Amino acid sequence: GEDVEQSLFLSVREGDSSVINCTYTDSSSTYLYWYKQEPGAGLQLLTYIFSNMDMKQDQRLTVLLNKKDKHLSLRIADTQTGDSAIYFCACGSSNTGKLIFGQGTTLQVKP
Amino acid sequence: NAGVTQTPKFQVLKTGQSMTLQCAQDMNHEYMSWYRQDPGMGLRLIHYSVGAGITDQGEVPNGYNVSRSTTEDFPLRLLSAAPSQTSVYFCASSYDGGGEKLFFGSGTQLSVL
């Protein structure tokens, strides 16, 4: 089946930039998402990108998409302690609400 | 505006017991789905529904049943709980199935002993 892979852990210092990477196998994915999960909570959509785009910027967040390599990244500028959470990459290819999620990357922000 | 409401938040079952996890949304969303979250494995789709009366299997459907008799409700039934079903369960809904509008509930933490 289709697969989405992420590294499991990233640690950065407050004020630095964080880059979380994701690779996927489904070349037909039309939507690629980044979700944030804080402890004990559900998933919150951070941002998403359509497959016909290669970059999307939203305040401190920058999403880069390399369709050729099937690689997605999320850059968080000026990372704050409140950004500490698990970040999930997800891909979807049809309007069914079916998403394939990565394992999640735990972001630790040290003061 | 309640969004997606899941009950209960926590549940402990014994092997072989049955139970129903409830999910309700008040946004008139057509699409609803159930995911389970296990450590190091992300979220995996169990079942989903594209509208009242229509359900389909996701990636890991075995051991679970669903029904969608109304637009608002999408319960998940465990007929005979097994320790392998210990997990955190999330219900999600969206208006048109697009992930950019996918709303998640706060989750149900289930332990099967």
Tab-separated table of C-alpha atoms in Angstrom:
chain	number	residue	atom	x	y	z
A	1	GLY	CA	0.000	0.000	0.000
A	2	GLU	CA	0.865	3.639	-0.054
A	3	ASP	CA	3.329	4.869	2.522
A	4	VAL	CA	4.340	8.119	4.178
A	5	GLU	CA	7.616	8.315	6.098
A	6	GLN	CA	8.877	10.875	8.603
A	7	SER	CA	11.765	11.024	11.004
A	8	LEU	CA	10.545	10.466	14.550
A	9	PHE	CA	12.276	13.214	16.505
A	10	LEU	CA	13.713	16.697	16.067
A	11	SER	CA	15.201	18.935	18.737
A	12	VAL	CA	15.934	22.635	18.192
A	13	ARG	CA	16.678	25.704	20.295
A	14	GLU	CA	14.126	28.449	20.717
A	15	GLY	CA	14.522	31.039	17.973
A	16	ASP	CA	16.104	28.614	15.505
A	17	SER	CA	14.360	27.340	12.394
A	18	SER	CA	12.914	23.817	12.392
A	19	VAL	CA	12.658	21.688	9.267
A	20	ILE	CA	10.512	18.561	9.353
A	21	ASN	CA	10.780	16.241	6.376
A	22	CYS	CA	8.375	13.747	4.853
A	23	THR	CA	8.519	11.361	1.907
A	24	TYR	CA	5.553	9.659	0.282
A	25	THR	CA	5.021	6.976	-2.321
A	26	ASP	CA	1.608	7.802	-3.843
A	27	SER	CA	2.352	9.871	-6.935
A	28	SER	CA	-1.375	10.502	-7.415
A	29	SER	CA	-1.661	12.471	-4.157
A	30	THR	CA	-3.373	15.732	-4.907
A	31	TYR	CA	-3.381	17.191	-1.396
A	32	LEU	CA	-0.456	17.143	1.064
A	33	TYR	CA	-1.009	18.279	4.622
A	34	TRP	CA	0.760	19.117	7.833
A	35	TYR	CA	-1.091	18.521	11.091
A	36	LYS	CA	-0.020	19.432	14.631
A	37	GLN	CA	-0.940	17.394	17.693
A	38	GLU	CA	-0.425	18.754	21.172
A	39	PRO	CA	-0.434	16.384	24.172
A	40	GLY	CA	-3.849	14.890	24.883
A	41	ALA	CA	-5.469	16.656	21.960
A	42	GLY	CA	-6.693	15.818	18.491
A	43	LEU	CA	-5.016	16.867	15.272
A	44	GLN	CA	-5.088	20.449	14.119
A	45	LEU	CA	-4.546	21.284	10.475
A	46	LEU	CA	-1.549	23.618	10.161
A	47	THR	CA	-1.307	24.038	6.439
A	48	TYR	CA	-1.684	22.157	3.195
A	49	ILE	CA	-0.420	22.330	-0.357
A	50	PHE	CA	-1.879	21.184	-3.645
A	51	SER	CA	0.280	18.934	-5.772
A	52	ASN	CA	0.499	21.522	-8.543
A	53	MET	CA	2.349	23.915	-6.204
A	54	ASP	CA	5.971	23.741	-5.094
A	55	MET	CA	5.894	26.194	-2.215
A	56	LYS	CA	3.429	27.740	0.170
A	57	GLN	CA	4.178	30.283	2.874
A	58	ASP	CA	1.909	31.151	5.772
A	59	GLN	CA	3.415	33.457	8.409
A	60	ARG	CA	6.180	31.423	10.129
A	61	LEU	CA	5.390	28.271	8.141
A	62	THR	CA	6.876	27.376	4.763
A	63	VAL	CA	5.941	24.203	2.935
A	64	LEU	CA	8.152	22.934	0.124
A	65	LEU	CA	7.071	20.185	-2.264
A	66	ASN	CA	9.408	18.285	-4.579
A	67	LYS	CA	7.077	16.139	-6.659
A	68	LYS	CA	9.893	14.477	-8.565
A	69	ASP	CA	11.426	13.127	-5.348
A	70	LYS	CA	8.042	12.842	-3.573
A	71	HIS	CA	9.437	14.924	-0.725
A	72	LEU	CA	7.551	17.392	1.446
A	73	SER	CA	9.001	19.623	4.129
A	74	LEU	CA	7.694	22.002	6.763
A	75	ARG	CA	9.890	24.844	7.902
A	76	ILE	CA	8.977	26.724	11.079
A	77	ALA	CA	10.831	30.001	11.399
A	78	ASP	CA	11.724	31.447	14.818
A	79	THR	CA	10.600	28.278	16.602
A	80	GLN	CA	8.944	28.887	19.966
A	81	THR	CA	8.405	26.585	22.947
A	82	GLY	CA	4.706	26.568	22.061
A	83	ASP	CA	5.623	24.832	18.819
A	84	SER	CA	6.613	21.715	20.774
A	85	ALA	CA	4.243	19.014	19.534
A	86	ILE	CA	3.983	16.053	17.185
A	87	TYR	CA	3.776	17.006	13.515
A	88	PHE	CA	2.115	14.695	11.034
A	89	CYS	CA	2.499	14.694	7.303
A	90	ALA	CA	-0.497	13.299	5.391
A	91	CYS	CA	-1.411	12.689	1.765
A	92	GLY	CA	-4.783	12.398	0.114
A	93	SER	CA	-5.741	11.630	-3.460
A	94	SER	CA	-9.527	11.762	-3.583
A	95	ASN	CA	-12.450	13.552	-2.037
A	96	THR	CA	-13.247	10.866	0.472
A	97	GLY	CA	-11.569	12.232	3.591
A	98	LYS	CA	-9.136	9.298	3.349
A	99	LEU	CA	-5.681	10.370	4.296
A	100	ILE	CA	-2.459	8.388	4.651
A	101	PHE	CA	-0.493	9.661	7.630
A	102	GLY	CA	3.176	9.492	8.459
A	103	GLN	CA	4.323	8.267	11.857
A	104	GLY	CA	4.654	11.785	13.221
A	105	THR	CA	7.732	13.831	14.137
A	106	THR	CA	8.069	14.922	17.750
A	107	LEU	CA	9.466	18.449	17.828
A	108	GLN	CA	11.226	19.403	21.047
A	109	VAL	CA	12.033	23.096	21.485
A	110	LYS	CA	14.643	23.873	24.126
A	111	PRO	CA	14.638	27.310	25.759
B	1	ASN	CA	-20.503	25.246	17.936
B	2	ALA	CA	-19.362	21.859	19.322
B	3	GLY	CA	-17.584	20.573	16.175
B	4	VAL	CA	-16.733	16.866	16.416
B	5	THR	CA	-17.619	15.283	19.757
B	6	GLN	CA	-16.304	11.903	20.847
B	7	THR	CA	-17.399	9.933	23.885
B	8	PRO	CA	-16.096	8.498	26.091
B	9	LYS	CA	-12.659	10.087	26.500
B	10	PHE	CA	-11.276	7.049	28.303
B	11	GLN	CA	-12.390	3.420	28.443
B	12	VAL	CA	-10.981	0.211	29.878
B	13	LEU	CA	-12.361	-3.096	28.599
B	14	LYS	CA	-11.695	-6.731	29.272
B	15	THR	CA	-10.861	-9.037	26.385
B	16	GLY	CA	-14.059	-10.187	24.706
B	17	GLN	CA	-16.223	-7.296	25.846
B	18	SER	CA	-18.078	-5.178	23.338
B	19	MET	CA	-18.560	-1.442	23.259
B	20	THR	CA	-19.424	1.458	21.012
B	21	LEU	CA	-17.361	4.611	20.599
B	22	GLN	CA	-19.613	7.527	19.811
B	23	CYS	CA	-18.895	10.314	17.361
B	24	ALA	CA	-21.186	13.199	16.530
B	25	GLN	CA	-20.711	16.345	14.482
B	26	ASP	CA	-22.957	19.361	14.238
B	27	MET	CA	-21.484	20.898	11.082
B	28	ASN	CA	-23.689	19.015	8.574
B	29	HIS	CA	-20.603	17.263	7.193
B	30	GLU	CA	-21.132	14.486	4.699
B	31	TYR	CA	-17.767	12.787	5.237
B	32	MET	CA	-16.869	11.078	8.496
B	33	SER	CA	-14.070	8.702	9.340
B	34	TRP	CA	-12.437	6.791	12.171
B	35	TYR	CA	-8.673	6.548	12.709
B	36	ARG	CA	-6.603	4.774	15.307
B	37	GLN	CA	-3.314	6.156	16.536
B	38	ASP	CA	-0.583	3.866	17.780
B	39	PRO	CA	2.914	4.902	18.911
B	40	GLY	CA	5.347	5.192	16.015
B	41	MET	CA	2.661	4.369	13.447
B	42	GLY	CA	0.811	7.604	12.894
B	43	LEU	CA	-2.917	7.436	12.217
B	44	ARG	CA	-4.477	4.566	10.320
B	45	LEU	CA	-7.919	4.688	8.749
B	46	ILE	CA	-10.390	2.128	10.103
B	47	HIS	CA	-13.690	2.967	8.351
B	48	TYR	CA	-15.135	5.956	6.603
B	49	SER	CA	-18.454	7.215	5.293
B	50	VAL	CA	-19.229	9.577	2.431
B	51	GLY	CA	-22.814	10.145	3.540
B	52	ALA	CA	-25.752	8.717	5.478
B	53	GLY	CA	-26.294	5.059	4.653
B	54	ILE	CA	-22.858	4.646	3.020
B	55	THR	CA	-19.792	3.192	4.713
B	56	ASP	CA	-16.573	1.646	3.494
B	57	GLN	CA	-13.460	0.018	4.886
B	58	GLY	CA	-10.191	1.753	5.438
B	59	GLU	CA	-6.726	0.351	6.020
B	60	VAL	CA	-7.391	-1.582	9.262
B	61	PRO	CA	-11.118	-2.501	9.433
B	62	ASN	CA	-10.901	-5.948	11.041
B	63	GLY	CA	-12.602	-6.171	14.436
B	64	TYR	CA	-14.622	-2.983	13.931
B	65	ASN	CA	-18.094	-2.232	12.597
B	66	VAL	CA	-19.665	1.087	11.688
B	67	SER	CA	-23.016	2.406	10.562
B	68	ARG	CA	-24.213	5.801	9.395
B	69	SER	CA	-27.936	6.090	9.921
B	70	THR	CA	-27.842	9.882	10.230
B	71	THR	CA	-25.568	12.615	8.888
B	72	GLU	CA	-24.594	13.624	12.426
B	73	ASP	CA	-23.551	10.309	13.966
B	74	PHE	CA	-20.899	7.744	13.074
B	75	PRO	CA	-20.467	5.176	15.879
B	76	LEU	CA	-17.625	2.663	15.911
B	77	ARG	CA	-18.396	-0.747	17.384
B	78	LEU	CA	-15.946	-3.246	18.824
B	79	LEU	CA	-17.787	-6.558	18.891
B	80	SER	CA	-15.229	-8.562	20.874
B	81	ALA	CA	-12.386	-6.417	22.156
B	82	ALA	CA	-8.815	-7.670	21.888
B	83	PRO	CA	-5.608	-6.299	23.471
B	84	SER	CA	-4.419	-5.379	19.950
B	85	GLN	CA	-7.219	-2.814	19.859
B	86	THR	CA	-5.650	-0.821	22.694
B	87	SER	CA	-5.143	2.532	21.023
B	88	VAL	CA	-6.290	6.129	20.778
B	89	TYR	CA	-9.237	6.507	18.439
B	90	PHE	CA	-10.008	9.675	16.519
B	91	CYS	CA	-13.146	10.541	14.649
B	92	ALA	CA	-12.935	13.130	11.881
B	93	SER	CA	-15.388	14.844	9.581
B	94	SER	CA	-15.321	17.140	6.600
B	95	TYR	CA	-17.824	18.881	4.362
B	96	ASP	CA	-16.500	17.703	1.032
B	97	GLY	CA	-13.849	15.125	1.840
B	98	GLY	CA	-10.962	17.441	1.238
B	99	GLY	CA	-8.377	17.231	3.973
B	100	GLU	CA	-8.067	20.976	4.211
B	101	LYS	CA	-11.420	20.966	5.921
B	102	LEU	CA	-10.963	17.818	8.009
B	103	PHE	CA	-11.971	18.368	11.637
B	104	PHE	CA	-10.843	15.948	14.332
B	105	GLY	CA	-12.433	15.054	17.646
B	106	SER	CA	-10.325	15.052	20.804
B	107	GLY	CA	-9.957	11.273	20.855
B	108	THR	CA	-10.919	8.233	22.898
B	109	GLN	CA	-8.173	6.398	24.754
B	110	LEU	CA	-9.083	2.701	24.891
B	111	SER	CA	-7.277	0.023	26.876
B	112	VAL	CA	-8.152	-3.648	26.465
B	113	LEU	CA	-6.832	-5.883	29.222
